[in-house]
Amino acid sequence: MSDRPPTSPRQERWDRRMEVPLAVASAVYLAGYAVRVLARDQLPRAGVDLCLGAILGAWAVFVADYVVRLRLSGLRPLRFVRTHLLDTVVVLLPLLRPVRMVSLYDRVQRRRDEPRLSLYARVMVYSGLTVSLLGFAAALTVYHYEVDAPGASIRTFGDSVWWACATLATVGYGDMVPVTPVGRLVAVGLMACGLALLGAVTGSFSSWLIQAFTREDEKPGGGRGGDEGRPPGGFPGAS
Amino acid sequence: MSDRPPTSPRQERWDRRMEVPLAVASAVYLAGYAVRVLARDQLPRAGVDLCLGAILGAWAVFVADYVVRLRLSGLRPLRFVRTHLLDTVVVLLPLLRPVRMVSLYDRVQRRRDEPRLSLYARVMVYSGLTVSLLGFAAALTVYHYEVDAPGASIRTFGDSVWWACATLATVGYGDMVPVTPVGRLVAVGLMACGLALLGAVTGSFSSWLIQAFTREDEKPGGGRGGDEGRPPGGFPGAS
Amino acid sequence: MSDRPPTSPRQERWDRRMEVPLAVASAVYLAGYAVRVLARDQLPRAGVDLCLGAILGAWAVFVADYVVRLRLSGLRPLRFVRTHLLDTVVVLLPLLRPVRMVSLYDRVQRRRDEPRLSLYARVMVYSGLTVSLLGFAAALTVYHYEVDAPGASIRTFGDSVWWACATLATVGYGDMVPVTPVGRLVAVGLMACGLALLGAVTGSFSSWLIQAFTREDEKPGGGRGGDEGRPPGGFPGAS
Amino acid sequence: MSDRPPTSPRQERWDRRMEVPLAVASAVYLAGYAVRVLARDQLPRAGVDLCLGAILGAWAVFVADYVVRLRLSGLRPLRFVRTHLLDTVVVLLPLLRPVRMVSLYDRVQRRRDEPRLSLYARVMVYSGLTVSLLGFAAALTVYHYEVDAPGASIRTFGDSVWWACATLATVGYGDMVPVTPVGRLVAVGLMACGLALLGAVTGSFSSWLIQAFTREDEKPGGGRGGDEGRPPGGFPGAS
């Protein structure tokens, strides 16, 4: 949200210090959840407990971070919840958390001082990674709820991933569809992600094109060089 | 329509005064319709009558408002219908009315003097709310017409909502589809809404991106600050 | 195509003079085709002949117009075909012709000196009408080829229209699909139209949004007037 | 990738010299693969060997080109792989190669000194050709893997092409879907292409529209000429 109050230096320091721990906790949470869902029956007693421990531990980190942020903001709890709606949702549904790992990837790449990608490429990479992680989490959850449902068409984790891909691309073959209420709820969320992904793809393509055209407009005749056969502007095309 | 004649002060006063009553009537209409459709068999005789009364009452408010507007405009009826095509459609199909509640929400928030959202966020919120309301109304109507149709795949209201979501996202699984003529007519309308929603999402994303890029272009090197890992411009992303 | 040679005054005069006859011929062609397809069995012998005559007569007008244009252009036939690819396709497949009626509609409205719609509204109206006409023609053709095919799911003209709508919106339920080669070829063409329609919708929405934002940017604080709750710029929204 | 190091004159000379051989090798590869897949059972022993020879020969050309590029770049192998990710993928999956033929087509047209298409038309032609070639390659591969799979719905090459079209347009009827892991992997790739195609179509339409509007804005009243009924800017519309 763009209307949140300005962050104080202490908050910023906290944000920067928690970046890595939160990303690690997110990865642990996702891994624990994945193992628990995918290896349900094969897992020994101790393994199940370990997974549960990892999940709960990661969750505890998220809650602690949320509470500290609430304190640092100096706001009343209800107002904090209202202005940090997304943070609140993410604390309650930590499966949406892995998205944080994306921003970490960007940060690491910047620290190594590698040349930055253009805005369009970054939007593509960002949305690609985000959507992959959310799609994986959704496939896990849907598989978890559908596998034992009577009359379900999603029977293996592979089916679930296939369904998630078809949904994210808004193709929607319909050969496999969730039939349980929770599965359908997750599916609706995934459809929203698919629409946003589509928006990101078409949006970045469109703005790249507009920029390329504007640039070509400004240097008339300049487009007649050697490399001109391919579209201008360094968009990642097949070469 | 952008080519309607300029509104007089009296018309504007009427518009402002009717904003709340019309929104209330819309809510009453939608509620009455929902109760009548969803609780058909369980409802006692009096309840059915109450619902019908609410629906007809709300409709009367819509018609009265339409007639007053026609008078205030000073146009001949046929010309008024031609230049206010949308208003006419909405009077005949009051289920499209709930959209008005969206504009009320915006107005209330402005009166409380809360900081305004950016144009993109407003477009997102607007189209999200509008689409939810229309999707709900469409799910109701389709359920109403499909539930008793022979060979129908939409059997419960949950099915109908699931179908509406898959249609709005243009995913279209096809596990559930309307089979009656009225149901299909509503479905075609909903598909048009889905296309418009897609246009709103990709359009606002694209323009946000163009603006973000233009801004970054103007301050060269300025993007190297601490918060630069995430996309610029305050778009509501997962953080 | 933007690279066709400049038209001479004689060509322009011919274009203007043929506008109405061609549109009428297109309407006659479409009507004849529709009657022949939809009323196949009920039609008496004379009716069938009449339809066929109308179709062939309209086609003759198209071919004559094409030949005159070829003469007026002063180009060799092969070069004319290359530079007027679209015209050539339309002569061979006159069902794509009805699109011409759209441009006539615009012309008529201009002659009556009515206030012009904004570019966005015109793009919406244009693509809406074009897509409706092409969808109708496609539904006719698919129905014509599918109705007697073994194992077909499209059995009535209503089914065919329903399938065309789901295809144009890229929803694609899959409850009804063409199974004959010709039907599938038409379907692929319709999918391309669907993509173009999507492009038109999102494109015009996106550019309207960019323009609206730019305008709001230029008059800071100016957006605080009475009508500001709704999105700026006069886009045809529900009111 | 826009962050690859600048190319030396020797590299550029190599690029230019290899353009035609690589395109020929791509065509040979695709043709050999198509014959092998489509005429599996009818082909005599010698034909199979010939196809295999053509495929391997073309692949050898790709690998040789890759190695020469690696040498000319002067980079360590691992770094070259990292900065030329796309080239590496294309060497491993030569079916993605035919895309190169598109750039050749453009080059040939330029050499003949024909008038250039506008950027929008070029983007359309480019993405159209690319998508057709990738769709063809995907249909081949899916057919290859699905034809003998138990419970498969894709039984003929025609089915496979039909499925590829429905997937690329993100329509996704679901009457035919791949059921083998490889087929589904290819399908996911094709969905990504479909999203990119959609982005290209809506993007170019949107930027064309913005440009057209800006131009009309600048010359007020200038749009009242004879040709004004159709949308401005020479977009390839039906005429």
PDB file of N, CA, C and O in Angstrom, chain B residues 160-218:
ATOM      1  N   SER B 160     -22.075 -22.648  -8.763  1.00  0.00           N
ATOM      2  CA  SER B 160     -22.323 -21.474  -9.588  1.00  0.00           C
ATOM      3  C   SER B 160     -21.251 -20.415  -9.365  1.00  0.00           C
ATOM      4  O   SER B 160     -20.760 -19.793 -10.313  1.00  0.00           O
ATOM      5  N   VAL B 161     -20.869 -20.222  -8.091  1.00  0.00           N
ATOM      6  CA  VAL B 161     -19.820 -19.240  -7.797  1.00  0.00           C
ATOM      7  C   VAL B 161     -18.496 -19.695  -8.407  1.00  0.00           C
ATOM      8  O   VAL B 161     -17.748 -18.906  -9.005  1.00  0.00           O
ATOM      9  N   TRP B 162     -18.201 -20.975  -8.280  1.00  0.00           N
ATOM     10  CA  TRP B 162     -16.976 -21.548  -8.853  1.00  0.00           C
ATOM     11  C   TRP B 162     -16.946 -21.326 -10.360  1.00  0.00           C
ATOM     12  O   TRP B 162     -15.932 -20.909 -10.929  1.00  0.00           O
ATOM     13  N   TRP B 163     -18.079 -21.573 -11.002  1.00  0.00           N
ATOM     14  CA  TRP B 163     -18.162 -21.358 -12.433  1.00  0.00           C
ATOM     15  C   TRP B 163     -17.949 -19.886 -12.786  1.00  0.00           C
ATOM     16  O   TRP B 163     -17.239 -19.556 -13.742  1.00  0.00           O
ATOM     17  N   ALA B 164     -18.550 -18.987 -11.991  1.00  0.00           N
ATOM     18  CA  ALA B 164     -18.423 -17.561 -12.269  1.00  0.00           C
ATOM     19  C   ALA B 164     -16.968 -17.118 -12.155  1.00  0.00           C
ATOM     20  O   ALA B 164     -16.476 -16.336 -12.982  1.00  0.00           O
ATOM     21  N   CYS B 165     -16.258 -17.633 -11.143  1.00  0.00           N
ATOM     22  CA  CYS B 165     -14.843 -17.262 -10.986  1.00  0.00           C
ATOM     23  C   CYS B 165     -14.034 -17.730 -12.187  1.00  0.00           C
ATOM     24  O   CYS B 165     -13.224 -16.986 -12.745  1.00  0.00           O
ATOM     25  N   ALA B 166     -14.231 -18.987 -12.594  1.00  0.00           N
ATOM     26  CA  ALA B 166     -13.465 -19.534 -13.720  1.00  0.00           C
ATOM     27  C   ALA B 166     -13.779 -18.770 -15.003  1.00  0.00           C
ATOM     28  O   ALA B 166     -12.921 -18.629 -15.877  1.00  0.00           O
ATOM     29  N   THR B 167     -14.998 -18.255 -15.113  1.00  0.00           N
ATOM     30  CA  THR B 167     -15.362 -17.508 -16.309  1.00  0.00           C
ATOM     31  C   THR B 167     -14.752 -16.112 -16.297  1.00  0.00           C
ATOM     32  O   THR B 167     -14.218 -15.643 -17.301  1.00  0.00           O
ATOM     33  N   LEU B 168     -14.814 -15.455 -15.124  1.00  0.00           N
ATOM     34  CA  LEU B 168     -14.295 -14.096 -15.038  1.00  0.00           C
ATOM     35  C   LEU B 168     -12.794 -14.045 -15.297  1.00  0.00           C
ATOM     36  O   LEU B 168     -12.281 -13.086 -15.866  1.00  0.00           O
ATOM     37  N   ALA B 169     -12.083 -15.102 -14.854  1.00  0.00           N
ATOM     38  CA  ALA B 169     -10.638 -15.133 -15.086  1.00  0.00           C
ATOM     39  C   ALA B 169     -10.322 -15.623 -16.490  1.00  0.00           C
ATOM     40  O   ALA B 169      -9.150 -15.797 -16.827  1.00  0.00           O
ATOM     41  N   THR B 170     -11.347 -15.857 -17.317  1.00  0.00           N
ATOM     42  CA  THR B 170     -11.201 -16.419 -18.671  1.00  0.00           C
ATOM     43  C   THR B 170     -10.452 -17.752 -18.641  1.00  0.00           C
ATOM     44  O   THR B 170      -9.835 -18.134 -19.626  1.00  0.00           O
ATOM     45  N   VAL B 171     -10.511 -18.450 -17.505  1.00  0.00           N
ATOM     46  CA  VAL B 171      -9.873 -19.768 -17.427  1.00  0.00           C
ATOM     47  C   VAL B 171     -10.792 -20.805 -18.082  1.00  0.00           C
ATOM     48  O   VAL B 171     -10.376 -21.564 -18.954  1.00  0.00           O
ATOM     49  N   GLY B 172     -12.065 -20.810 -17.665  1.00  0.00           N
ATOM     50  CA  GLY B 172     -13.047 -21.659 -18.319  1.00  0.00           C
ATOM     51  C   GLY B 172     -12.711 -23.126 -18.310  1.00  0.00           C
ATOM     52  O   GLY B 172     -12.455 -23.719 -19.351  1.00  0.00           O
ATOM     53  N   TYR B 173     -12.746 -23.756 -17.122  1.00  0.00           N
ATOM     54  CA  TYR B 173     -12.420 -25.182 -17.049  1.00  0.00           C
ATOM     55  C   TYR B 173     -13.401 -26.009 -17.874  1.00  0.00           C
ATOM     56  O   TYR B 173     -13.013 -26.932 -18.563  1.00  0.00           O
ATOM     57  N   GLY B 174     -14.672 -25.663 -17.760  1.00  0.00           N
ATOM     58  CA  GLY B 174     -15.666 -26.427 -18.494  1.00  0.00           C
ATOM     59  C   GLY B 174     -16.193 -27.617 -17.717  1.00  0.00           C
ATOM     60  O   GLY B 174     -16.962 -28.406 -18.263  1.00  0.00           O
ATOM     61  N   ASP B 175     -15.800 -27.770 -16.441  1.00  0.00           N
ATOM     62  CA  ASP B 175     -16.391 -28.850 -15.640  1.00  0.00           C
ATOM     63  C   ASP B 175     -17.839 -28.524 -15.315  1.00  0.00           C
ATOM     64  O   ASP B 175     -18.643 -29.415 -15.082  1.00  0.00           O
ATOM     65  N   MET B 176     -18.133 -27.222 -15.276  1.00  0.00           N
ATOM     66  CA  MET B 176     -19.501 -26.778 -15.057  1.00  0.00           C
ATOM     67  C   MET B 176     -19.820 -25.678 -16.044  1.00  0.00           C
ATOM     68  O   MET B 176     -19.088 -24.708 -16.147  1.00  0.00           O
ATOM     69  N   VAL B 177     -20.900 -25.862 -16.777  1.00  0.00           N
ATOM     70  CA  VAL B 177     -21.304 -24.867 -17.767  1.00  0.00           C
ATOM     71  C   VAL B 177     -22.816 -24.751 -17.743  1.00  0.00           C
ATOM     72  O   VAL B 177     -23.518 -25.738 -17.516  1.00  0.00           O
ATOM     73  N   PRO B 178     -23.321 -23.542 -17.968  1.00  0.00           N
ATOM     74  CA  PRO B 178     -24.774 -23.389 -18.057  1.00  0.00           C
ATOM     75  C   PRO B 178     -25.288 -24.091 -19.313  1.00  0.00           C
ATOM     76  O   PRO B 178     -24.610 -24.132 -20.345  1.00  0.00           O
ATOM     77  N   VAL B 179     -26.490 -24.627 -19.232  1.00  0.00           N
ATOM     78  CA  VAL B 179     -27.087 -25.308 -20.383  1.00  0.00           C
ATOM     79  C   VAL B 179     -28.402 -24.664 -20.820  1.00  0.00           C
ATOM     80  O   VAL B 179     -28.887 -24.953 -21.907  1.00  0.00           O
ATOM     81  N   THR B 180     -28.972 -23.801 -19.967  1.00  0.00           N
ATOM     82  CA  THR B 180     -30.221 -23.143 -20.356  1.00  0.00           C
ATOM     83  C   THR B 180     -29.921 -21.871 -21.136  1.00  0.00           C
ATOM     84  O   THR B 180     -28.860 -21.269 -20.960  1.00  0.00           O
ATOM     85  N   PRO B 181     -30.840 -21.446 -22.000  1.00  0.00           N
ATOM     86  CA  PRO B 181     -30.604 -20.215 -22.775  1.00  0.00           C
ATOM     87  C   PRO B 181     -30.315 -19.008 -21.894  1.00  0.00           C
ATOM     88  O   PRO B 181     -29.372 -18.261 -22.159  1.00  0.00           O
ATOM     89  N   VAL B 182     -31.112 -18.812 -20.827  1.00  0.00           N
ATOM     90  CA  VAL B 182     -30.888 -17.644 -19.979  1.00  0.00           C
ATOM     91  C   VAL B 182     -29.522 -17.737 -19.310  1.00  0.00           C
ATOM     92  O   VAL B 182     -28.767 -16.761 -19.246  1.00  0.00           O
ATOM     93  N   GLY B 183     -29.202 -18.931 -18.797  1.00  0.00           N
ATOM     94  CA  GLY B 183     -27.900 -19.118 -18.164  1.00  0.00           C
ATOM     95  C   GLY B 183     -26.763 -18.777 -19.110  1.00  0.00           C
ATOM     96  O   GLY B 183     -25.783 -18.143 -18.721  1.00  0.00           O
ATOM     97  N   ARG B 184     -26.889 -19.173 -20.353  1.00  0.00           N
ATOM     98  CA  ARG B 184     -25.823 -18.896 -21.310  1.00  0.00           C
ATOM     99  C   ARG B 184     -25.748 -17.410 -21.658  1.00  0.00           C
ATOM    100  O   ARG B 184     -24.666 -16.874 -21.869  1.00  0.00           O
ATOM    101  N   LEU B 185     -26.909 -16.759 -21.702  1.00  0.00           N
ATOM    102  CA  LEU B 185     -26.917 -15.320 -21.961  1.00  0.00           C
ATOM    103  C   LEU B 185     -26.161 -14.592 -20.850  1.00  0.00           C
ATOM    104  O   LEU B 185     -25.322 -13.718 -21.111  1.00  0.00           O
ATOM    105  N   VAL B 186     -26.472 -14.968 -19.598  1.00  0.00           N
ATOM    106  CA  VAL B 186     -25.765 -14.369 -18.473  1.00  0.00           C
ATOM    107  C   VAL B 186     -24.273 -14.668 -18.586  1.00  0.00           C
ATOM    108  O   VAL B 186     -23.422 -13.810 -18.315  1.00  0.00           O
ATOM    109  N   ALA B 187     -23.954 -15.885 -19.006  1.00  0.00           N
ATOM    110  CA  ALA B 187     -22.554 -16.279 -19.120  1.00  0.00           C
ATOM    111  C   ALA B 187     -21.814 -15.410 -20.128  1.00  0.00           C
ATOM    112  O   ALA B 187     -20.677 -14.997 -19.892  1.00  0.00           O
ATOM    113  N   VAL B 188     -22.477 -15.112 -21.247  1.00  0.00           N
ATOM    114  CA  VAL B 188     -21.830 -14.271 -22.259  1.00  0.00           C
ATOM    115  C   VAL B 188     -21.561 -12.883 -21.680  1.00  0.00           C
ATOM    116  O   VAL B 188     -20.488 -12.298 -21.877  1.00  0.00           O
ATOM    117  N   GLY B 189     -22.534 -12.360 -20.921  1.00  0.00           N
ATOM    118  CA  GLY B 189     -22.303 -11.078 -20.265  1.00  0.00           C
ATOM    119  C   GLY B 189     -21.126 -11.135 -19.313  1.00  0.00           C
ATOM    120  O   GLY B 189     -20.301 -10.218 -19.256  1.00  0.00           O
ATOM    121  N   LEU B 190     -21.042 -12.248 -18.584  1.00  0.00           N
ATOM    122  CA  LEU B 190     -19.954 -12.395 -17.618  1.00  0.00           C
ATOM    123  C   LEU B 190     -18.604 -12.501 -18.323  1.00  0.00           C
ATOM    124  O   LEU B 190     -17.588 -11.992 -17.827  1.00  0.00           O
ATOM    125  N   MET B 191     -18.579 -13.162 -19.478  1.00  0.00           N
ATOM    126  CA  MET B 191     -17.330 -13.231 -20.247  1.00  0.00           C
ATOM    127  C   MET B 191     -16.878 -11.834 -20.653  1.00  0.00           C
ATOM    128  O   MET B 191     -15.690 -11.509 -20.588  1.00  0.00           O
ATOM    129  N   ALA B 192     -17.849 -11.004 -21.073  1.00  0.00           N
ATOM    130  CA  ALA B 192     -17.500  -9.630 -21.440  1.00  0.00           C
ATOM    131  C   ALA B 192     -16.892  -8.916 -20.239  1.00  0.00           C
ATOM    132  O   ALA B 192     -15.899  -8.196 -20.356  1.00  0.00           O
ATOM    133  N   CYS B 193     -17.490  -9.141 -19.042  1.00  0.00           N
ATOM    134  CA  CYS B 193     -16.921  -8.559 -17.821  1.00  0.00           C
ATOM    135  C   CYS B 193     -15.510  -9.077 -17.602  1.00  0.00           C
ATOM    136  O   CYS B 193     -14.620  -8.332 -17.188  1.00  0.00           O
ATOM    137  N   GLY B 194     -15.319 -10.365 -17.848  1.00  0.00           N
ATOM    138  CA  GLY B 194     -13.996 -10.948 -17.662  1.00  0.00           C
ATOM    139  C   GLY B 194     -12.979 -10.278 -18.569  1.00  0.00           C
ATOM    140  O   GLY B 194     -11.872  -9.939 -18.139  1.00  0.00           O
ATOM    141  N   LEU B 195     -13.349 -10.044 -19.816  1.00  0.00           N
ATOM    142  CA  LEU B 195     -12.435  -9.360 -20.736  1.00  0.00           C
ATOM    143  C   LEU B 195     -12.127  -7.956 -20.231  1.00  0.00           C
ATOM    144  O   LEU B 195     -10.981  -7.507 -20.263  1.00  0.00           O
ATOM    145  N   ALA B 196     -13.171  -7.263 -19.753  1.00  0.00           N
ATOM    146  CA  ALA B 196     -12.961  -5.909 -19.254  1.00  0.00           C
ATOM    147  C   ALA B 196     -12.055  -5.929 -18.028  1.00  0.00           C
ATOM    148  O   ALA B 196     -11.169  -5.078 -17.875  1.00  0.00           O
ATOM    149  N   LEU B 197     -12.275  -6.921 -17.152  1.00  0.00           N
ATOM    150  CA  LEU B 197     -11.426  -7.044 -15.958  1.00  0.00           C
ATOM    151  C   LEU B 197      -9.981  -7.233 -16.374  1.00  0.00           C
ATOM    152  O   LEU B 197      -9.058  -6.585 -15.858  1.00  0.00           O
ATOM    153  N   LEU B 198      -9.770  -8.138 -17.316  1.00  0.00           N
ATOM    154  CA  LEU B 198      -8.428  -8.365 -17.834  1.00  0.00           C
ATOM    155  C   LEU B 198      -7.843  -7.076 -18.386  1.00  0.00           C
ATOM    156  O   LEU B 198      -6.662  -6.764 -18.156  1.00  0.00           O
ATOM    157  N   GLY B 199      -8.673  -6.330 -19.120  1.00  0.00           N
ATOM    158  CA  GLY B 199      -8.200  -5.060 -19.652  1.00  0.00           C
ATOM    159  C   GLY B 199      -7.811  -4.105 -18.530  1.00  0.00           C
ATOM    160  O   GLY B 199      -6.777  -3.438 -18.599  1.00  0.00           O
ATOM    161  N   ALA B 200      -8.616  -4.076 -17.474  1.00  0.00           N
ATOM    162  CA  ALA B 200      -8.325  -3.182 -16.357  1.00  0.00           C
ATOM    163  C   ALA B 200      -7.020  -3.585 -15.686  1.00  0.00           C
ATOM    164  O   ALA B 200      -6.162  -2.749 -15.397  1.00  0.00           O
ATOM    165  N   VAL B 201      -6.858  -4.895 -15.453  1.00  0.00           N
ATOM    166  CA  VAL B 201      -5.644  -5.362 -14.762  1.00  0.00           C
ATOM    167  C   VAL B 201      -4.407  -5.080 -15.610  1.00  0.00           C
ATOM    168  O   VAL B 201      -3.456  -4.431 -15.162  1.00  0.00           O
ATOM    169  N   THR B 202      -4.421  -5.540 -16.847  1.00  0.00           N
ATOM    170  CA  THR B 202      -3.226  -5.344 -17.666  1.00  0.00           C
ATOM    171  C   THR B 202      -3.021  -3.883 -17.980  1.00  0.00           C
ATOM    172  O   THR B 202      -1.904  -3.390 -18.029  1.00  0.00           O
ATOM    173  N   GLY B 203      -4.128  -3.140 -18.171  1.00  0.00           N
ATOM    174  CA  GLY B 203      -3.994  -1.725 -18.465  1.00  0.00           C
ATOM    175  C   GLY B 203      -3.358  -0.973 -17.317  1.00  0.00           C
ATOM    176  O   GLY B 203      -2.404  -0.207 -17.515  1.00  0.00           O
ATOM    177  N   SER B 204      -3.848  -1.211 -16.092  1.00  0.00           N
ATOM    178  CA  SER B 204      -3.291  -0.442 -14.982  1.00  0.00           C
ATOM    179  C   SER B 204      -1.856  -0.886 -14.699  1.00  0.00           C
ATOM    180  O   SER B 204      -1.000  -0.071 -14.394  1.00  0.00           O
ATOM    181  N   PHE B 205      -1.598  -2.182 -14.872  1.00  0.00           N
ATOM    182  CA  PHE B 205      -0.229  -2.637 -14.657  1.00  0.00           C
ATOM    183  C   PHE B 205       0.701  -1.988 -15.676  1.00  0.00           C
ATOM    184  O   PHE B 205       1.786  -1.503 -15.331  1.00  0.00           O
ATOM    185  N   SER B 206       0.257  -1.985 -16.909  1.00  0.00           N
ATOM    186  CA  SER B 206       1.093  -1.446 -17.977  1.00  0.00           C
ATOM    187  C   SER B 206       1.364   0.031 -17.775  1.00  0.00           C
ATOM    188  O   SER B 206       2.501   0.494 -17.915  1.00  0.00           O
ATOM    189  N   SER B 207       0.322   0.790 -17.408  1.00  0.00           N
ATOM    190  CA  SER B 207       0.563   2.226 -17.277  1.00  0.00           C
ATOM    191  C   SER B 207       1.404   2.514 -16.038  1.00  0.00           C
ATOM    192  O   SER B 207       2.237   3.432 -16.053  1.00  0.00           O
ATOM    193  N   TRP B 208       1.203   1.726 -14.984  1.00  0.00           N
ATOM    194  CA  TRP B 208       2.059   1.893 -13.808  1.00  0.00           C
ATOM    195  C   TRP B 208       3.518   1.669 -14.179  1.00  0.00           C
ATOM    196  O   TRP B 208       4.408   2.413 -13.779  1.00  0.00           O
ATOM    197  N   LEU B 209       3.746   0.645 -14.986  1.00  0.00           N
ATOM    198  CA  LEU B 209       5.100   0.299 -15.380  1.00  0.00           C
ATOM    199  C   LEU B 209       5.730   1.403 -16.215  1.00  0.00           C
ATOM    200  O   LEU B 209       6.887   1.775 -16.025  1.00  0.00           O
ATOM    201  N   ILE B 210       4.940   1.936 -17.139  1.00  0.00           N
ATOM    202  CA  ILE B 210       5.465   3.002 -17.996  1.00  0.00           C
ATOM    203  C   ILE B 210       5.829   4.205 -17.152  1.00  0.00           C
ATOM    204  O   ILE B 210       6.891   4.802 -17.302  1.00  0.00           O
ATOM    205  N   GLN B 211       4.936   4.534 -16.212  1.00  0.00           N
ATOM    206  CA  GLN B 211       5.205   5.677 -15.352  1.00  0.00           C
ATOM    207  C   GLN B 211       6.456   5.437 -14.505  1.00  0.00           C
ATOM    208  O   GLN B 211       7.315   6.305 -14.374  1.00  0.00           O
ATOM    209  N   ALA B 212       6.563   4.230 -13.940  1.00  0.00           N
ATOM    210  CA  ALA B 212       7.715   3.906 -13.101  1.00  0.00           C
ATOM    211  C   ALA B 212       8.992   4.047 -13.915  1.00  0.00           C
ATOM    212  O   ALA B 212       9.992   4.594 -13.451  1.00  0.00           O
ATOM    213  N   PHE B 213       8.949   3.574 -15.147  1.00  0.00           N
ATOM    214  CA  PHE B 213      10.146   3.624 -15.961  1.00  0.00           C
ATOM    215  C   PHE B 213      10.518   5.050 -16.310  1.00  0.00           C
ATOM    216  O   PHE B 213      11.667   5.464 -16.246  1.00  0.00           O
ATOM    217  N   THR B 214       9.506   5.839 -16.673  1.00  0.00           N
ATOM    218  CA  THR B 214       9.751   7.233 -17.022  1.00  0.00           C
ATOM    219  C   THR B 214      10.400   7.946 -15.847  1.00  0.00           C
ATOM    220  O   THR B 214      11.361   8.705 -16.002  1.00  0.00           O
ATOM    221  N   ARG B 215       9.871   7.694 -14.650  1.00  0.00           N
ATOM    222  CA  ARG B 215      10.403   8.358 -13.472  1.00  0.00           C
ATOM    223  C   ARG B 215      11.862   7.968 -13.237  1.00  0.00           C
ATOM    224  O   ARG B 215      12.694   8.803 -12.928  1.00  0.00           O
ATOM    225  N   GLU B 216      12.150   6.668 -13.406  1.00  0.00           N
ATOM    226  CA  GLU B 216      13.510   6.202 -13.187  1.00  0.00           C
ATOM    227  C   GLU B 216      14.450   6.793 -14.231  1.00  0.00           C
ATOM    228  O   GLU B 216      15.607   7.089 -13.945  1.00  0.00           O
ATOM    229  N   ASP B 217      13.941   6.975 -15.422  1.00  0.00           N
ATOM    230  CA  ASP B 217      14.737   7.551 -16.494  1.00  0.00           C
ATOM    231  C   ASP B 217      15.165   8.971 -16.158  1.00  0.00           C
ATOM    232  O   ASP B 217      16.269   9.397 -16.453  1.00  0.00           O
ATOM    233  N   GLU B 218      14.246   9.697 -15.510  1.00  0.00           N
ATOM    234  CA  GLU B 218      14.490  11.112 -15.291  1.00  0.00           C
ATOM    235  C   GLU B 218      15.537  11.366 -14.212  1.00  0.00           C
ATOM    236  O   GLU B 218      16.285  12.321 -14.288  1.00  0.00           O
TER     237      GLU B 218
END
